Structures are given as C-alpha cells and as structure tokens.
C-alpha positions as YAML, in Angstrom:
chain: A
units: angstrom
residues:
- id: 1
  name: UNK
  ca: [-1.90, -24.59, 5.16]
- id: 2
  name: UNK
  ca: [0.14, -21.24, 5.05]
- id: 3
  name: UNK
  ca: [-1.34, -17.82, 5.20]
- id: 4
  name: UNK
  ca: [-0.19, -17.20, 1.58]
- id: 5
  name: UNK
  ca: [-2.04, -20.33, 0.28]
- id: 6
  name: UNK
  ca: [-5.07, -19.24, 1.98]
- id: 7
  name: UNK
  ca: [-5.00, -15.89, 0.41]
- id: 8
  name: UNK
  ca: [-4.79, -17.42, -3.20]
- id: 9
  name: UNK
  ca: [-7.33, -20.10, -2.46]
- id: 10
  name: UNK
  ca: [-9.75, -17.36, -1.18]
- id: 11
  name: UNK
  ca: [-9.40, -15.80, -4.63]
- id: 12
  name: UNK
  ca: [-8.08, -12.63, -3.45]
- id: 13
  name: UNK
  ca: [-6.02, -10.56, -5.83]
- id: 14
  name: UNK
  ca: [-4.65, -7.27, -4.61]
- id: 15
  name: UNK
  ca: [-4.39, -5.59, -7.91]
- id: 16
  name: UNK
  ca: [-5.39, -6.09, -11.60]
- id: 17
  name: UNK
  ca: [-3.22, -5.07, -14.55]
- id: 18
  name: UNK
  ca: [-4.99, -2.48, -16.78]
- id: 19
  name: UNK
  ca: [-3.89, -0.26, -19.60]
- id: 20
  name: UNK
  ca: [-3.82, 3.39, -18.63]
- id: 21
  name: UNK
  ca: [-2.57, 6.09, -20.99]
- id: 22
  name: UNK
  ca: [0.31, 8.18, -19.74]
- id: 23
  name: UNK
  ca: [0.85, 11.71, -20.36]
- id: 24
  name: UNK
  ca: [3.89, 13.08, -22.08]
- id: 25
  name: UNK
  ca: [5.48, 14.14, -18.76]
- id: 26
  name: UNK
  ca: [4.89, 10.62, -17.24]
- id: 27
  name: UNK
  ca: [6.37, 8.92, -20.29]
- id: 28
  name: UNK
  ca: [9.48, 11.23, -20.08]
- id: 29
  name: UNK
  ca: [10.09, 10.60, -16.44]
- id: 30
  name: UNK
  ca: [9.50, 6.82, -16.93]
- id: 31
  name: UNK
  ca: [12.22, 6.77, -19.46]
- id: 32
  name: UNK
  ca: [14.64, 8.70, -17.34]
- id: 33
  name: UNK
  ca: [13.96, 7.36, -13.80]
- id: 34
  name: UNK
  ca: [12.29, 3.98, -13.94]
- id: 35
  name: UNK
  ca: [15.50, 2.04, -14.18]
- id: 36
  name: UNK
  ca: [16.74, 3.60, -11.04]
- id: 37
  name: UNK
  ca: [13.53, 3.85, -8.97]
- id: 38
  name: UNK
  ca: [11.15, 1.15, -10.27]
- id: 39
  name: UNK
  ca: [10.92, -2.63, -10.49]
- id: 40
  name: UNK
  ca: [8.20, -4.66, -12.22]
- id: 41
  name: UNK
  ca: [6.84, -7.64, -10.23]
- id: 42
  name: UNK
  ca: [7.40, -10.10, -13.04]
- id: 43
  name: UNK
  ca: [10.93, -9.09, -13.59]
- id: 44
  name: UNK
  ca: [12.17, -9.50, -9.88]
- id: 45
  name: UNK
  ca: [14.63, -12.25, -9.35]
- id: 46
  name: UNK
  ca: [13.30, -15.17, -7.31]
- id: 47
  name: UNK
  ca: [13.67, -14.89, -3.62]
- id: 48
  name: UNK
  ca: [13.95, -12.16, -1.05]
- id: 49
  name: UNK
  ca: [14.56, -8.59, -2.37]
- id: 50
  name: UNK
  ca: [17.49, -6.74, -0.75]
- id: 51
  name: UNK
  ca: [15.67, -3.61, 0.27]
- id: 52
  name: UNK
  ca: [18.72, -1.93, 1.61]
- id: 53
  name: UNK
  ca: [20.64, -2.43, -1.68]
- id: 54
  name: UNK
  ca: [17.64, -1.12, -3.65]
- id: 55
  name: UNK
  ca: [17.27, 2.00, -1.48]
- id: 56
  name: UNK
  ca: [21.12, 2.28, -1.13]
- id: 57
  name: UNK
  ca: [20.83, 2.61, 2.53]
- id: 58
  name: UNK
  ca: [19.63, 0.59, 5.49]
- id: 59
  name: UNK
  ca: [16.43, 2.41, 6.96]
- id: 60
  name: UNK
  ca: [13.13, 1.48, 8.12]
- id: 61
  name: UNK
  ca: [10.98, 0.63, 5.21]
- id: 62
  name: UNK
  ca: [7.22, 1.29, 4.85]
- id: 63
  name: UNK
  ca: [5.27, -0.35, 1.97]
- id: 64
  name: UNK
  ca: [2.19, 1.57, 0.60]
- id: 65
  name: UNK
  ca: [-0.25, -0.67, -1.24]
- id: 66
  name: UNK
  ca: [-2.19, 1.15, -3.92]
- id: 67
  name: UNK
  ca: [-0.26, 4.55, -4.13]
- id: 68
  name: UNK
  ca: [-2.65, 5.90, -6.78]
- id: 69
  name: UNK
  ca: [-1.31, 9.14, -8.39]
- id: 70
  name: UNK
  ca: [1.43, 9.31, -5.75]
- id: 71
  name: UNK
  ca: [0.90, 12.89, -4.39]
- id: 72
  name: UNK
  ca: [0.09, 11.59, -0.81]
- id: 73
  name: UNK
  ca: [3.18, 9.25, -1.10]
- id: 74
  name: UNK
  ca: [5.39, 11.97, -2.09]
- id: 75
  name: UNK
  ca: [4.17, 14.18, 0.81]
- id: 76
  name: UNK
  ca: [4.75, 11.42, 3.21]
- id: 77
  name: UNK
  ca: [8.29, 10.93, 1.93]
- id: 78
  name: UNK
  ca: [9.04, 14.60, 2.20]
- id: 79
  name: UNK
  ca: [7.88, 14.58, 5.71]
- id: 80
  name: UNK
  ca: [9.92, 11.56, 6.78]
- id: 81
  name: UNK
  ca: [13.21, 11.55, 4.92]
- id: 82
  name: UNK
  ca: [14.62, 8.98, 7.43]
- id: 83
  name: UNK
  ca: [12.18, 6.37, 6.10]
- id: 84
  name: UNK
  ca: [12.33, 4.26, 3.08]
- id: 85
  name: UNK
  ca: [8.98, 4.61, 1.18]
- id: 86
  name: UNK
  ca: [8.11, 1.82, -1.25]
- id: 87
  name: UNK
  ca: [4.90, 2.42, -3.25]
- id: 88
  name: UNK
  ca: [3.10, -0.57, -5.01]
- id: 89
  name: UNK
  ca: [0.72, 0.28, -7.75]
- id: 90
  name: UNK
  ca: [-0.42, -1.42, -11.08]
- id: 91
  name: UNK
  ca: [-1.24, 1.73, -13.08]
- id: 92
  name: UNK
  ca: [1.70, 3.03, -15.08]
- id: 93
  name: UNK
  ca: [0.12, 6.42, -15.12]
- id: 94
  name: UNK
  ca: [0.12, 6.56, -11.30]
- id: 95
  name: UNK
  ca: [3.68, 5.39, -11.01]
- id: 96
  name: UNK
  ca: [4.83, 7.87, -13.68]
- id: 97
  name: UNK
  ca: [2.97, 10.75, -11.73]
- id: 98
  name: UNK
  ca: [4.82, 9.68, -8.55]
- id: 99
  name: UNK
  ca: [8.16, 9.75, -10.29]
- id: 100
  name: UNK
  ca: [7.21, 13.38, -11.31]
- id: 101
  name: UNK
  ca: [6.70, 14.22, -7.69]
- id: 102
  name: UNK
  ca: [9.91, 12.46, -6.88]
- id: 103
  name: UNK
  ca: [11.69, 14.53, -9.34]
- id: 104
  name: UNK
  ca: [10.06, 17.74, -8.20]
- id: 105
  name: UNK
  ca: [11.01, 17.28, -4.59]
- id: 106
  name: UNK
  ca: [14.32, 15.66, -5.37]
- id: 107
  name: UNK
  ca: [13.43, 12.60, -3.19]
- id: 108
  name: UNK
  ca: [15.98, 9.79, -2.59]
- id: 109
  name: UNK
  ca: [13.85, 7.75, -0.32]
- id: 110
  name: UNK
  ca: [11.10, 6.57, -2.71]
- id: 111
  name: UNK
  ca: [11.06, 3.39, -4.71]
- id: 112
  name: UNK
  ca: [8.22, 1.95, -6.97]
- id: 113
  name: UNK
  ca: [6.86, -1.49, -7.60]
- id: 114
  name: UNK
  ca: [4.59, -2.19, -10.50]
- id: 115
  name: UNK
  ca: [2.53, -5.28, -9.97]
- id: 116
  name: UNK
  ca: [0.53, -7.35, -7.27]
- id: 117
  name: UNK
  ca: [1.55, -6.41, -3.84]
- id: 118
  name: UNK
  ca: [0.24, -9.72, -2.46]
- id: 119
  name: UNK
  ca: [2.76, -11.60, -4.63]
- id: 120
  name: UNK
  ca: [5.51, -9.19, -3.76]
- id: 121
  name: UNK
  ca: [4.87, -9.79, 0.08]
- id: 122
  name: UNK
  ca: [4.69, -13.48, -0.23]
- id: 123
  name: UNK
  ca: [7.59, -14.02, -2.66]
- id: 124
  name: UNK
  ca: [10.09, -11.12, -2.10]
- id: 125
  name: UNK
  ca: [9.75, -9.71, 1.36]
- id: 126
  name: UNK
  ca: [11.36, -11.34, 4.40]
- id: 127
  name: UNK
  ca: [9.47, -11.92, 7.56]
- id: 128
  name: UNK
  ca: [10.03, -9.01, 9.81]
- id: 129
  name: UNK
  ca: [11.50, -6.82, 7.10]
- id: 130
  name: UNK
  ca: [8.85, -3.92, 7.21]
- id: 131
  name: UNK
  ca: [8.43, -1.14, 9.66]
- id: 132
  name: UNK
  ca: [5.00, -0.48, 8.21]
- id: 133
  name: UNK
  ca: [2.34, -1.32, 5.74]
- id: 134
  name: UNK
  ca: [-0.15, 1.41, 4.63]
- id: 135
  name: UNK
  ca: [-3.43, 0.69, 2.74]
- id: 136
  name: UNK
  ca: [-5.39, 3.78, 1.99]
- id: 137
  name: UNK
  ca: [-8.83, 3.59, 0.42]
- id: 138
  name: UNK
  ca: [-8.46, 0.22, -1.20]
- id: 139
  name: UNK
  ca: [-11.14, -0.63, -3.80]
- id: 140
  name: UNK
  ca: [-14.31, -1.25, -1.66]
- id: 141
  name: UNK
  ca: [-16.04, -3.50, -4.24]
- id: 142
  name: UNK
  ca: [-19.31, -2.22, -2.89]
- id: 143
  name: UNK
  ca: [-21.59, -4.86, -4.36]
- id: 144
  name: UNK
  ca: [-22.08, -7.69, -1.89]
- id: 145
  name: UNK
  ca: [-21.40, -10.46, -4.57]
- id: 146
  name: UNK
  ca: [-17.97, -8.74, -5.11]
- id: 147
  name: UNK
  ca: [-16.94, -8.47, -1.45]
- id: 148
  name: UNK
  ca: [-14.81, -11.75, -1.98]
- id: 149
  name: UNK
  ca: [-12.56, -9.56, -4.20]
- id: 150
  name: UNK
  ca: [-11.68, -7.10, -1.43]
- id: 151
  name: UNK
  ca: [-8.05, -6.93, -0.55]
- id: 152
  name: UNK
  ca: [-8.19, -6.78, 3.23]
- id: 153
  name: UNK
  ca: [-8.99, -10.40, 4.37]
- id: 154
  name: UNK
  ca: [-7.90, -12.45, 7.35]
- id: 155
  name: UNK
  ca: [-5.29, -14.40, 5.24]
- id: 156
  name: UNK
  ca: [-3.94, -11.25, 3.69]
- id: 157
  name: UNK
  ca: [-3.67, -9.57, 7.13]
- id: 158
  name: UNK
  ca: [-1.90, -12.56, 8.54]
- id: 159
  name: UNK
  ca: [0.57, -12.34, 5.68]
- id: 160
  name: UNK
  ca: [1.12, -8.56, 6.19]
- id: 161
  name: UNK
  ca: [1.55, -9.18, 9.91]
- id: 162
  name: UNK
  ca: [4.24, -11.83, 9.19]
- id: 163
  name: UNK
  ca: [6.33, -9.31, 7.14]
- id: 164
  name: UNK
  ca: [6.08, -6.69, 9.96]
- id: 165
  name: UNK
  ca: [8.90, -6.23, 12.39]
- id: 166
  name: UNK
  ca: [7.96, -6.27, 16.10]
- id: 167
  name: UNK
  ca: [6.32, -2.87, 16.74]
- id: 168
  name: UNK
  ca: [5.66, -2.38, 13.12]
- id: 169
  name: UNK
  ca: [2.34, -0.91, 12.09]
- id: 170
  name: UNK
  ca: [-0.47, -1.81, 9.68]
- id: 171
  name: UNK
  ca: [-2.42, 1.42, 8.90]
- id: 172
  name: UNK
  ca: [-5.76, 1.23, 7.08]
- id: 173
  name: UNK
  ca: [-8.25, 3.83, 5.99]
- id: 174
  name: UNK
  ca: [-11.53, 3.58, 4.12]
- id: 175
  name: UNK
  ca: [-14.68, 5.52, 3.74]
- id: 176
  name: UNK
  ca: [-17.02, 2.52, 3.24]
- id: 177
  name: UNK
  ca: [-18.71, 1.72, 6.58]
- id: 178
  name: UNK
  ca: [-19.17, -2.03, 6.14]
- id: 179
  name: UNK
  ca: [-15.62, -2.42, 4.90]
- id: 180
  name: UNK
  ca: [-14.20, -0.51, 7.93]
- id: 181
  name: UNK
  ca: [-16.19, -2.75, 10.19]
- id: 182
  name: UNK
  ca: [-14.79, -5.79, 8.48]
- id: 183
  name: UNK
  ca: [-11.19, -4.43, 8.68]
- id: 184
  name: UNK
  ca: [-11.66, -3.84, 12.40]
- id: 185
  name: UNK
  ca: [-12.90, -7.42, 12.98]
- id: 186
  name: UNK
  ca: [-10.09, -8.91, 10.90]
- id: 187
  name: UNK
  ca: [-7.38, -6.92, 12.48]
- id: 188
  name: UNK
  ca: [-8.63, -7.55, 15.99]
- id: 189
  name: UNK
  ca: [-8.73, -11.22, 15.31]
- id: 190
  name: UNK
  ca: [-5.14, -11.46, 14.00]
- id: 191
  name: UNK
  ca: [-3.12, -12.81, 17.10]
- id: 192
  name: UNK
  ca: [0.08, -11.22, 16.20]
- id: 193
  name: UNK
  ca: [-1.39, -7.75, 15.96]
- id: 194
  name: UNK
  ca: [-2.91, -5.44, 18.58]
- id: 195
  name: UNK
  ca: [-5.21, -2.38, 18.00]
- id: 196
  name: UNK
  ca: [-3.23, 0.68, 18.93]
- id: 197
  name: UNK
  ca: [-6.63, 2.31, 19.90]
- id: 198
  name: UNK
  ca: [-9.92, 1.43, 21.41]
- id: 199
  name: UNK
  ca: [-11.66, 0.77, 18.06]
- id: 200
  name: UNK
  ca: [-11.04, 3.56, 15.46]
- id: 201
  name: UNK
  ca: [-7.86, 5.52, 15.32]
- id: 202
  name: UNK
  ca: [-8.15, 9.34, 15.15]
- id: 203
  name: UNK
  ca: [-7.25, 10.59, 11.77]
- id: 204
  name: UNK
  ca: [-3.52, 11.43, 11.90]
- id: 205
  name: UNK
  ca: [-2.69, 14.94, 10.99]
- id: 206
  name: UNK
  ca: [0.29, 13.64, 8.89]
- id: 207
  name: UNK
  ca: [-1.86, 11.55, 6.46]
- id: 208
  name: UNK
  ca: [-2.37, 13.73, 3.41]
- id: 209
  name: UNK
  ca: [-5.91, 14.12, 2.24]
- id: 210
  name: UNK
  ca: [-6.40, 12.11, -0.91]
- id: 211
  name: UNK
  ca: [-8.86, 12.67, -3.76]
- id: 212
  name: UNK
  ca: [-10.71, 9.56, -2.49]
- id: 213
  name: UNK
  ca: [-11.09, 11.22, 0.93]
- id: 214
  name: UNK
  ca: [-12.11, 14.52, -0.37]
- id: 215
  name: UNK
  ca: [-14.73, 12.72, -2.54]
- id: 216
  name: UNK
  ca: [-16.00, 10.80, 0.42]
- id: 217
  name: UNK
  ca: [-16.41, 13.86, 2.54]
- id: 218
  name: UNK
  ca: [-18.17, 15.66, -0.26]
- id: 219
  name: UNK
  ca: [-20.60, 12.63, -0.48]
- id: 220
  name: UNK
  ca: [-21.16, 12.62, 3.21]
- id: 221
  name: UNK
  ca: [-19.27, 9.34, 4.06]
- id: 222
  name: UNK
  ca: [-17.18, 9.03, 7.19]
- id: 223
  name: UNK
  ca: [-13.51, 8.03, 6.87]
- id: 224
  name: UNK
  ca: [-12.27, 5.52, 9.35]
- id: 225
  name: UNK
  ca: [-8.62, 4.91, 10.18]
- id: 226
  name: UNK
  ca: [-7.26, 1.81, 11.94]
- id: 227
  name: UNK
  ca: [-3.82, 1.42, 13.32]
- id: 228
  name: UNK
  ca: [-2.55, -2.03, 14.33]
- id: 229
  name: UNK
  ca: [0.87, -2.78, 15.82]
- id: 230
  name: UNK
  ca: [2.84, -5.97, 15.61]
- id: 231
  name: UNK
  ca: [3.17, -7.50, 18.98]
- id: 232
  name: UNK
  ca: [6.73, -7.69, 20.36]
- id: 233
  name: UNK
  ca: [6.26, -11.25, 21.52]
- id: 234
  name: UNK
  ca: [5.07, -12.53, 18.11]
...
C-alpha cells in the first residue's frame, strides 16, 4: 500500500473548503491577479504540474501548507527572492489578502493554490520536486476524539518526504504541546528524514511571527519548531 493510500484510508484531510466573505480589496485583486498567480485544485489538469513553467523560471520551490492571511508568506518571499514560494490555502479571503501583499511588494516569486494540499502533493507534484515544505500552526484539533483529523500523520509525512529533493527540508511549528510531541515522533520515525537538531529546533529569526504565535505567547503556550532534512541517500 502506498503512502498516499494510507493517508486517505486514515481519514486525513488537510483542508476543508468553507465559504469566507472577501473584502472589496480582496475581490478586486482576485479579479485582476488570480488568473496569473493562482490555480484551483479542481481545475488543475491531470498529472504533474510544471512548476518552472508556472513561476516562469527554474528555481528552488518551497510549498507552504496553510498560508492563512498571507502576511508571513509575503515576508518570506521578500526575504528570499531567489526562491519560488507556493502558498496552499482553502480560504479565498486568505488568498485574496496574500495577493494584496504580492501587489504591495511587487512580488514575482509567489504563486497560490486553492484546495487540498494533500491531493496536490499526491497528484501534481513530482517526487523530489520541492526544496522545502512549511507547515506553520496547523489546526491542532485539540479534542482527543478529533486527533485523527490532524494533518501531520506518519503517512502524510512520508508523502511530503517523497516530494522533497535530497537535502530538502520539512519545517513544522505548533503551539500545542501534545501535537508537537507527536510531530517529533512522526518525523523521527520517517526513515528518509533526519532531524536537523537534537529534538526541537531553535526558533529561526527569519520566520515571521504570525497571529497564531502571538496569541499562543499571550496565552502562555510555548511554540515548538521542528526542522527535518531529506537524507541524501534516500
């Protein structure tokens, strides 16, 4: 059984489509920029997506799963213009807000995907195609009976690892202690990955502080970072 089949059979869905009202500015930028910058999961043609063609250049590509309102994504793109930044999010308002940041900073290295990142990885990303995957503050589903809905599971991490190039990175961050412990155990158990640190990674200065992190700090929860690297012999 392949990793992708295990993901689906485990009942893990990385995102859920919901209706969120967009502001006038977000609607405007959607109408003017979406056709160039964005793709909808359902509308992608079958098979592997040509990332170099989409970005109009051949450069290392990092996928961010759950980009929220996009401010952190935009800051990362400004700081690393040599990298292609692909943001996956289900909420139109979040994608619209990110396009406003793209417009403000005149960014050419950002593309947007609306849809389920799990399906995208499985169906449209070639093995070894990504330089990195970032998952910052995924939904913790704090109630124990809902833990099966969490994104970061062993099959999902195996799928992500298969799409990373040798030396590529999986960067996780969460403010929920039990989820952090589970992420650490899952990443450590994945044979094609190695932990870049002895346990938790120090918080990188280049990772922007998101509203989720600010809220966690205000509520007294510790934020944990994990950085796993794809083994070169995998």
